[in-house]
Coordinates of C-alpha atoms in Angstrom, one line a residue:
X215 CA 101.9 47.6 130.2
X216 CA 105.1 46.9 128.2
X217 CA 108.2 45.5 129.9
X218 CA 111.6 45.1 128.4
X219 CA 114.4 43.2 130.3
X220 CA 118.2 43.7 130.2
X221 CA 120.0 40.7 131.8
X222 CA 123.5 41.7 130.8
X223 CA 124.7 42.4 134.4
X224 CA 125.7 39.7 136.9
X225 CA 122.7 38.7 139.1
X226 CA 120.9 41.9 138.2
X227 CA 118.1 42.7 135.8
X228 CA 117.1 46.1 134.5
X229 CA 113.4 46.4 133.7
X230 CA 112.1 49.2 131.6
X231 CA 108.3 49.5 132.2
X232 CA 106.0 51.7 130.0
X233 CA 102.3 52.1 130.9
X234 CA 99.6 53.2 128.5
X235 CA 96.4 55.2 129.3
X236 CA 94.5 52.0 130.0
X237 CA 97.1 50.9 132.6
X238 CA 96.8 54.3 134.3
X239 CA 93.1 54.4 134.5
X240 CA 92.5 52.7 137.8
X241 CA 95.3 54.8 139.4
X242 CA 93.8 58.0 138.1
X243 CA 90.4 57.0 139.4
X244 CA 91.9 56.4 142.9
X245 CA 93.6 59.7 142.7
X246 CA 90.3 61.4 141.9
X247 CA 88.6 59.8 144.9
X248 CA 91.5 60.8 147.2
X249 CA 91.4 64.4 146.0
X250 CA 87.8 65.3 145.3
X251 CA 87.1 66.4 148.9
X252 CA 90.3 68.4 149.1
X253 CA 89.5 70.8 146.2
X254 CA 87.0 73.6 146.0
X255 CA 85.5 74.0 142.6
X256 CA 83.1 76.8 141.9
X257 CA 79.5 75.5 141.2
X258 CA 80.0 72.2 143.0
X259 CA 79.6 71.2 146.6
X260 CA 82.8 69.7 148.2
X261 CA 83.3 66.1 146.9
X262 CA 80.4 66.3 144.3
X263 CA 82.3 67.4 141.2
X264 CA 82.6 64.6 138.6
X265 CA 86.0 63.2 137.7
X266 CA 86.3 65.0 134.3
X267 CA 85.8 68.4 136.1
X268 CA 88.3 67.6 138.9
X269 CA 90.8 66.3 136.3
X270 CA 90.4 69.5 134.2
X271 CA 90.6 71.7 137.4
X272 CA 93.8 70.0 138.8
X273 CA 95.3 68.8 135.5
X274 CA 95.8 65.2 134.4
X275 CA 99.5 65.3 135.2
X276 CA 98.7 66.4 138.8
X277 CA 96.6 63.3 139.3
X278 CA 99.3 61.1 137.7
X279 CA 102.0 62.6 140.0
X280 CA 99.7 62.1 143.0
X281 CA 99.6 58.4 142.1
X282 CA 103.1 58.0 140.9
X283 CA 104.4 56.1 143.9
X284 CA 101.5 53.6 143.7
X285 CA 101.8 53.3 139.9
X286 CA 105.5 52.5 140.1
X287 CA 105.3 50.1 143.0
X288 CA 102.3 48.1 141.8
X289 CA 103.5 48.0 138.2
X290 CA 107.0 47.0 139.3
X291 CA 105.6 44.2 141.6
X292 CA 103.6 42.9 138.7
X293 CA 106.5 43.0 136.3
X294 CA 108.7 41.2 138.8
X295 CA 106.0 38.6 139.3
X296 CA 105.3 38.1 135.6
X297 CA 109.0 37.7 134.9
X298 CA 109.5 35.2 137.7
X299 CA 112.4 37.1 139.3
X300 CA 113.8 36.0 142.6
X301 CA 114.9 39.3 144.0
X302 CA 117.4 40.1 146.8
X303 CA 116.4 43.4 148.3
X304 CA 114.6 46.4 146.9
X305 CA 115.1 47.6 143.3
X306 CA 116.5 51.0 142.4
X307 CA 113.9 52.9 140.4
X308 CA 114.3 55.9 138.1
X309 CA 111.2 57.5 136.7
X310 CA 111.8 58.3 133.0
X311 CA 108.5 60.0 132.1
X312 CA 105.2 61.0 133.9
X313 CA 102.6 60.9 131.2
X314 CA 102.6 58.4 129.8
X315 CA 104.4 56.8 132.8
X316 CA 107.7 55.0 132.2
X317 CA 110.4 54.0 134.5
X318 CA 113.5 51.9 134.8
X319 CA 114.1 49.5 137.7
X320 CA 117.5 47.9 138.5
X321 CA 116.5 44.7 140.3
X322 CA 119.2 42.8 142.3
X323 CA 118.6 39.1 142.1
X324 CA 119.2 36.4 144.7
X325 CA 122.9 35.7 144.8
X326 CA 124.0 32.3 143.5
X327 CA 126.2 30.3 145.9
X328 CA 127.9 27.1 145.0
X329 CA 129.9 25.4 147.8
X330 CA 132.8 23.2 147.3
X331 CA 133.1 19.6 148.6
X332 CA 132.9 20.2 152.4
X333 CA 134.2 16.7 153.1
X334 CA 137.5 17.7 151.3
X335 CA 138.1 20.7 153.5
X336 CA 141.3 20.3 155.4
X337 CA 142.0 22.6 158.3
X338 CA 144.5 21.7 161.1
X339 CA 143.5 22.1 164.7
X340 CA 146.0 24.0 166.8
X341 CA 147.1 22.0 169.9
X342 CA 146.1 23.4 173.3
X343 CA 149.2 23.7 175.5
X344 CA 149.3 25.5 178.9
X345 CA 152.8 26.5 180.0
X346 CA 154.1 27.0 183.6
X347 CA 154.7 30.7 182.6
X348 CA 151.0 31.1 181.9
X349 CA 150.0 29.6 185.2
X350 CA 152.6 31.8 186.9
X351 CA 151.1 34.9 185.4
X352 CA 147.7 34.1 186.8
X353 CA 149.1 33.4 190.2
X354 CA 151.0 36.7 190.2
X355 CA 147.7 38.5 189.2
X356 CA 145.9 36.8 192.1
X357 CA 148.7 37.9 194.5
X358 CA 148.5 41.5 193.1
X359 CA 144.7 41.7 193.4
X360 CA 144.8 40.2 197.0
X361 CA 147.2 42.9 198.3
X362 CA 145.9 46.2 199.5
X363 CA 147.4 49.6 198.7
X364 CA 149.6 50.8 201.5
X365 CA 151.6 54.0 202.1
X366 CA 155.1 53.8 200.7
X367 CA 157.9 55.4 202.7
X368 CA 160.1 56.0 199.6
X369 CA 160.2 57.8 196.2
X370 CA 157.9 56.9 193.3
X371 CA 158.6 53.6 191.5
X372 CA 156.9 52.1 188.5
X373 CA 153.8 50.1 189.6
X374 CA 153.0 52.5 192.5
X375 CA 149.6 54.2 193.0
X376 CA 150.5 57.9 193.0
X377 CA 148.1 60.8 193.8
X378 CA 149.0 64.0 191.9
X379 CA 148.1 67.5 191.3
X380 CA 148.7 68.1 187.5
X381 CA 148.6 71.2 185.4
X382 CA 149.5 71.1 181.7
X383 CA 149.9 74.1 179.4
X384 CA 150.6 74.6 175.7
X385 CA 151.9 78.0 174.6
X386 CA 150.5 79.5 177.8
X387 CA 147.0 77.9 177.4
X388 CA 145.9 75.5 180.1
X389 CA 145.0 72.1 178.7
X390 CA 145.0 70.1 181.9
X391 CA 144.2 70.9 185.6
X392 CA 143.6 67.9 187.7
X393 CA 143.7 68.0 191.5
X394 CA 144.2 64.8 193.6
X395 CA 144.2 62.5 190.6
X396 CA 145.3 58.9 191.0
X397 CA 147.9 57.6 188.5
X398 CA 149.7 54.3 187.9
X399 CA 153.2 55.1 186.5
X400 CA 154.7 52.5 184.2
X401 CA 157.5 52.4 181.7
X402 CA 155.2 51.8 178.8
X403 CA 152.2 53.9 180.0
X404 CA 151.4 56.3 177.1
X405 CA 149.1 58.5 179.1
X406 CA 148.6 61.4 179.2
X407 CA 151.5 61.5 176.7
X408 CA 154.4 59.1 176.3
X409 CA 157.2 59.7 178.8
X410 CA 155.0 61.2 181.5
X411 CA 155.6 58.3 183.9
X412 CA 159.4 58.5 183.5
X413 CA 159.5 62.0 185.0
X414 CA 157.5 60.8 188.1
X415 CA 160.0 58.0 188.9
X416 CA 162.2 59.0 191.9
X417 CA 160.0 61.9 193.1
X418 CA 159.2 62.0 196.8
X419 CA 155.9 62.7 198.5
X420 CA 155.4 66.5 198.6
X421 CA 157.9 67.0 195.8
X422 CA 157.0 69.1 192.7
X423 CA 158.5 68.9 189.2
X424 CA 158.2 70.7 185.9
X425 CA 158.9 69.0 182.5
X426 CA 158.0 69.3 178.9
X427 CA 156.7 66.6 176.6
X428 CA 155.8 66.6 172.9
X429 CA 152.2 65.7 172.1
X430 CA 152.2 62.8 169.6
X431 CA 151.6 63.9 165.9
X432 CA 148.7 61.4 165.7
X433 CA 147.0 62.7 168.9
X434 CA 143.2 62.6 168.7
X435 CA 142.9 66.4 169.3
X436 CA 144.4 67.9 166.1
X437 CA 144.6 71.3 167.7
X438 CA 147.4 70.3 170.0
X439 CA 149.0 67.4 168.1
X440 CA 152.8 67.9 167.7
X441 CA 152.9 70.8 170.2
X442 CA 155.1 71.0 173.3
X443 CA 153.1 70.6 176.6
X444 CA 154.6 71.8 179.9
X445 CA 153.5 69.9 183.0
X446 CA 153.7 71.0 186.6
X447 CA 153.2 68.1 188.9
X448 CA 153.2 67.6 192.7
X449 CA 153.2 64.2 194.4
X450 CA 150.6 64.2 197.1
X451 CA 150.8 60.5 198.1
X452 CA 152.6 57.3 197.2
X453 CA 151.1 53.9 197.8
X454 CA 152.5 50.4 197.0
X455 CA 151.5 46.8 197.3
X456 CA 153.3 44.3 199.5
X457 CA 152.4 41.0 197.8
X458 CA 151.6 38.0 200.0
X459 CA 153.8 34.9 199.8
X460 CA 152.7 32.3 197.3
X461 CA 152.1 29.5 199.7
X462 CA 149.3 27.3 201.1
X463 CA 148.0 30.0 203.3
X464 CA 147.6 32.3 200.3
X465 CA 145.7 29.6 198.4
X466 CA 143.3 29.1 201.4
X467 CA 142.6 32.8 201.4
X468 CA 141.5 32.9 197.8
X469 CA 137.7 33.5 197.4
X470 CA 137.1 29.9 196.4
X471 CA 139.2 28.6 199.3
X472 CA 141.8 26.0 198.1
X473 CA 143.3 23.4 200.3
X474 CA 146.9 24.0 199.2
X475 CA 149.0 26.0 196.7
X476 CA 149.2 22.9 194.5
X477 CA 145.4 22.6 194.4
X478 CA 145.2 26.3 193.4
X479 CA 147.7 25.7 190.6
X480 CA 145.7 22.7 189.4
X481 CA 142.6 24.8 189.3
X482 CA 144.3 27.6 187.4
X483 CA 145.7 25.2 184.9
X484 CA 142.2 23.6 184.4
X485 CA 140.6 27.1 183.9
X486 CA 143.3 28.1 181.4
X487 CA 143.0 24.8 179.5
X488 CA 139.2 25.2 179.3
X489 CA 139.5 28.8 178.1
X490 CA 142.2 27.9 175.6
X491 CA 140.1 25.0 174.3
X492 CA 137.1 27.2 173.7
X493 CA 139.3 29.7 171.9
X494 CA 141.0 27.0 169.8
X495 CA 137.5 25.7 168.9
X496 CA 136.3 29.1 167.8
X497 CA 139.5 29.6 165.8
X498 CA 139.1 26.2 164.1
X499 CA 135.5 27.0 163.2
X500 CA 136.4 30.4 161.8
X501 CA 139.4 28.9 159.8
X502 CA 137.1 26.2 158.5
X503 CA 134.5 28.7 157.5
X504 CA 137.1 31.0 155.8
X505 CA 138.3 27.9 153.8
X506 CA 134.7 27.1 152.7
X507 CA 134.2 30.8 151.7
X508 CA 137.4 30.9 149.7
X509 CA 136.5 27.7 147.8
X510 CA 132.9 28.8 147.1
X511 CA 131.6 30.3 143.9
X512 CA 129.6 33.4 144.8
X513 CA 127.8 35.6 142.3
X514 CA 126.5 38.9 143.8
X515 CA 125.0 41.9 141.9
X516 CA 126.8 45.2 141.9
X517 CA 123.7 46.8 143.4
X518 CA 123.9 44.5 146.4
X519 CA 127.6 45.3 146.9
X520 CA 127.2 49.0 146.6
X521 CA 124.4 49.0 149.2
X522 CA 126.6 47.0 151.6
X523 CA 129.4 49.6 151.1
X524 CA 126.8 52.3 152.0
X525 CA 125.8 50.3 155.1
X526 CA 129.3 49.9 156.4
X527 CA 130.0 53.6 155.8
X528 CA 126.8 54.5 157.8
X529 CA 127.9 52.1 160.6
X530 CA 131.3 53.7 160.8
X531 CA 129.8 57.2 161.0
X532 CA 127.5 56.1 163.8
X533 CA 130.2 54.3 165.6
X534 CA 132.5 57.4 165.6
X535 CA 130.1 60.2 166.1
X536 CA 126.9 58.8 167.5
X537 CA 123.6 57.6 166.1
X538 CA 122.6 61.0 164.7
X539 CA 125.9 61.5 162.8
X540 CA 125.8 62.1 159.1
X541 CA 128.2 60.3 156.7
X542 CA 129.1 63.7 155.3
X543 CA 130.3 65.0 158.7
X544 CA 132.2 61.7 159.3
X545 CA 134.0 61.9 156.0
X546 CA 134.8 65.6 156.5
X547 CA 136.5 64.7 159.8
X548 CA 138.5 62.0 158.0
X549 CA 139.4 64.4 155.2
X550 CA 138.2 61.8 152.6
X551 CA 135.8 61.9 149.8
X552 CA 132.8 59.6 149.6
X553 CA 134.3 57.9 146.5
X554 CA 137.6 57.3 148.2
X555 CA 136.1 55.9 151.3
X556 CA 133.7 53.7 149.3
X557 CA 136.6 52.2 147.3
X558 CA 138.5 51.4 150.5
X559 CA 135.4 49.6 151.9
X560 CA 134.7 47.5 148.8
X561 CA 136.8 44.5 149.8
X562 CA 135.2 44.5 153.3
X563 CA 131.7 44.7 151.8
X564 CA 132.3 41.7 149.6
X565 CA 133.8 39.7 152.4
X566 CA 130.9 40.5 154.7
X567 CA 128.3 39.6 152.1
X568 CA 130.2 36.4 151.2
X569 CA 130.3 35.3 154.8
X570 CA 126.6 36.0 155.3
X571 CA 125.6 34.2 152.1
X572 CA 127.8 31.1 152.7
X573 CA 126.4 30.7 156.3
X574 CA 122.9 31.2 155.0
X575 CA 123.5 28.6 152.3
X576 CA 124.9 26.1 154.9
X577 CA 121.9 26.6 157.1
X578 CA 119.6 26.0 154.2
X579 CA 121.4 22.9 153.0
X580 CA 121.6 21.4 156.4
X581 CA 118.0 22.4 157.3
X582 CA 119.2 24.3 160.4
X583 CA 116.6 26.6 162.0
X584 CA 116.2 28.4 165.3
X585 CA 112.8 27.9 167.0
X586 CA 111.1 30.8 169.0
X587 CA 111.4 28.5 172.0
X588 CA 115.2 28.4 171.7
X589 CA 115.3 32.2 171.6
X590 CA 113.0 32.4 174.7
X591 CA 115.2 29.9 176.5
X592 CA 118.4 31.9 175.8
X593 CA 116.8 35.2 176.9
X594 CA 115.6 33.5 180.1
X595 CA 119.1 32.1 180.7
X596 CA 120.6 35.6 180.2
X597 CA 118.1 37.2 182.5
X598 CA 118.6 34.6 185.2
X599 CA 122.4 35.2 185.1
X600 CA 121.9 38.9 185.4
X601 CA 120.3 38.5 188.9
X602 CA 119.0 41.9 189.9
X603 CA 119.2 43.2 186.4
X604 CA 117.0 40.4 185.0
X605 CA 114.1 42.8 184.3
X606 CA 116.3 45.1 182.3
X607 CA 117.5 42.1 180.2
X608 CA 114.0 41.0 179.5
X609 CA 113.0 44.5 178.4
X610 CA 116.1 44.9 176.3
X611 CA 115.4 41.6 174.4
X612 CA 111.6 42.1 174.1
X613 CA 111.7 43.7 170.7
X614 CA 111.8 41.7 167.4
X615 CA 115.1 43.3 166.5
X616 CA 116.6 42.1 169.8
X617 CA 115.2 38.6 169.4
X618 CA 116.5 38.6 165.8
X619 CA 120.0 39.3 167.2
X620 CA 119.8 36.3 169.5
X621 CA 118.3 34.2 166.7
X622 CA 121.2 35.2 164.5
X623 CA 123.8 34.2 167.0
X624 CA 122.1 30.9 167.7
X625 CA 121.8 30.1 164.0
X626 CA 125.4 30.9 163.3
X627 CA 126.5 28.7 166.2
X628 CA 124.5 25.8 164.8
X629 CA 126.0 26.3 161.4
X630 CA 129.6 26.4 162.6
X631 CA 129.0 23.3 164.8
X632 CA 127.5 21.5 161.9
X633 CA 130.3 22.6 159.6
X634 CA 132.8 21.2 162.0
X635 CA 131.0 17.9 162.2
X636 CA 130.9 17.6 158.4
X637 CA 134.6 18.4 158.0
X638 CA 135.7 16.1 160.8
X639 CA 133.1 13.4 160.0
X640 CA 131.6 13.4 163.6
X641 CA 128.1 12.8 164.8
X642 CA 125.7 15.7 165.4
X643 CA 125.5 16.8 169.1
X644 CA 123.4 19.3 170.9
X645 CA 125.3 22.3 172.3
X646 CA 124.3 25.5 174.1
X647 CA 125.4 29.0 173.3
X648 CA 128.9 30.1 174.3
X649 CA 129.2 33.0 176.7
X650 CA 131.2 34.9 174.1
X651 CA 128.4 34.5 171.6
X652 CA 125.9 35.9 174.1
X653 CA 128.1 38.9 174.7
X654 CA 128.3 39.4 171.0
X655 CA 124.5 39.4 170.8
X656 CA 124.3 41.9 173.6
X657 CA 126.8 44.2 171.9
X658 CA 124.9 44.0 168.6
X659 CA 121.8 45.4 170.4
X660 CA 123.7 48.5 171.3
X661 CA 123.7 49.4 167.6
X662 CA 120.3 49.5 165.9
X663 CA 121.8 48.1 162.7
X664 CA 123.9 45.3 164.0
X665 CA 127.0 44.8 161.9
X666 CA 126.5 41.1 161.7
X667 CA 123.1 41.6 160.1
X668 CA 124.3 44.2 157.7
X669 CA 124.1 42.3 154.5
X670 CA 120.5 41.5 155.0
X671 CA 119.6 44.9 156.4
X672 CA 121.1 46.6 153.4
X673 CA 119.2 44.3 151.1
X674 CA 116.0 45.3 152.8
X675 CA 114.5 41.8 152.7
X676 CA 112.5 40.7 155.8
X677 CA 112.9 37.1 154.9
X678 CA 116.7 37.6 154.7
X679 CA 116.8 39.3 158.0
X680 CA 115.3 36.3 159.7
X681 CA 118.2 34.1 158.6
X682 CA 121.1 36.6 158.8
X683 CA 124.1 35.0 160.5
X684 CA 126.4 36.6 163.0
X685 CA 130.0 37.6 162.0
X686 CA 131.5 35.5 164.7

């Protein structure tokens, strides 16, 4: 077997492999043994014809083609091993000739990542400040939620709950016909079309009205976008909320039961501070990671980037049109060519790959791993929190793909925590998984090819999949 190597591309090698008759011999012998019972040759019982007869009967090229996949795969594996290549995903193969067999393989190599001095990373933490206005908004929300809907003896106002009969027509064609539908009119409510709520304001119970609205040009249904829609509405019922006074009695009636309004305010402020602190920590970690990525030297093969673009395009198609959607149908709906869409996604692909590779590098450098017991513990915690739905959670996370999603989130969390410790010069501490991270893991499972694992998935490396980090 003769192998020539072209190393001119970045982190990518092109191998040209040519096999001679001696190299093909074991493959042809295996092809003969696979096929001898499948052919009927006059003068021989099934499976008893010698190889030279079977080869003459079928033709040598037929046996070669029957073995081509084996020939290419095994020869390529040997060439990669002999050359000592550290590959990143599956090679792209082009068969040049069949007899004698020759092929070209574009082999993406493991990317090279060089991180900057992490101790010199300087990212400012945003201070956590909770204003009286924020506390007031929560209290108003509590008042609103505590108040029941009651009949209103007056015309419609914004914020009411209005029950309507609604018919909509465009050029005489009915596009809406809803009976007894509940609607919350608001000045900025864009549904069903902008301005609909404005025409309801001031209508009395039992009153009808006809009005015309223009459908937005960017409306999701192209067939009616930009058209005039005539609505006939009738107000069946008007309800409003009479909000309780914001006092000690109100605070005592809240589900948790507070001693006073002041105690409720203190609790609201504490909860807002805790939430804001978690958010600020995530923002700080993300900003720090972005800084590390921007200062890192990353060499990735073109093949790896192109595959990531394909993967993102497939993700978008599935996200918009379902798991069975084709990229071609998705692009047709967008009115874009594959080339145009791929160019638009190139920057995103490089960013996703860079993020994945830097997080993986940090995990390797800091010897961070996720044990199976940690994954089990997190799944058990989620199941316990689900109560009656615990069995469904356990089933959902029983597959290796599901466990990998949890492992990915746990590993990413460890990396971000460790990165924060390095940048700030603090001691390592143990920490559990944030609820937001768990929710992210659950959402990843709704899509077979989780976006956060896309870089590894497109590379096709099982080892890589094990260490693929989450995108947040």
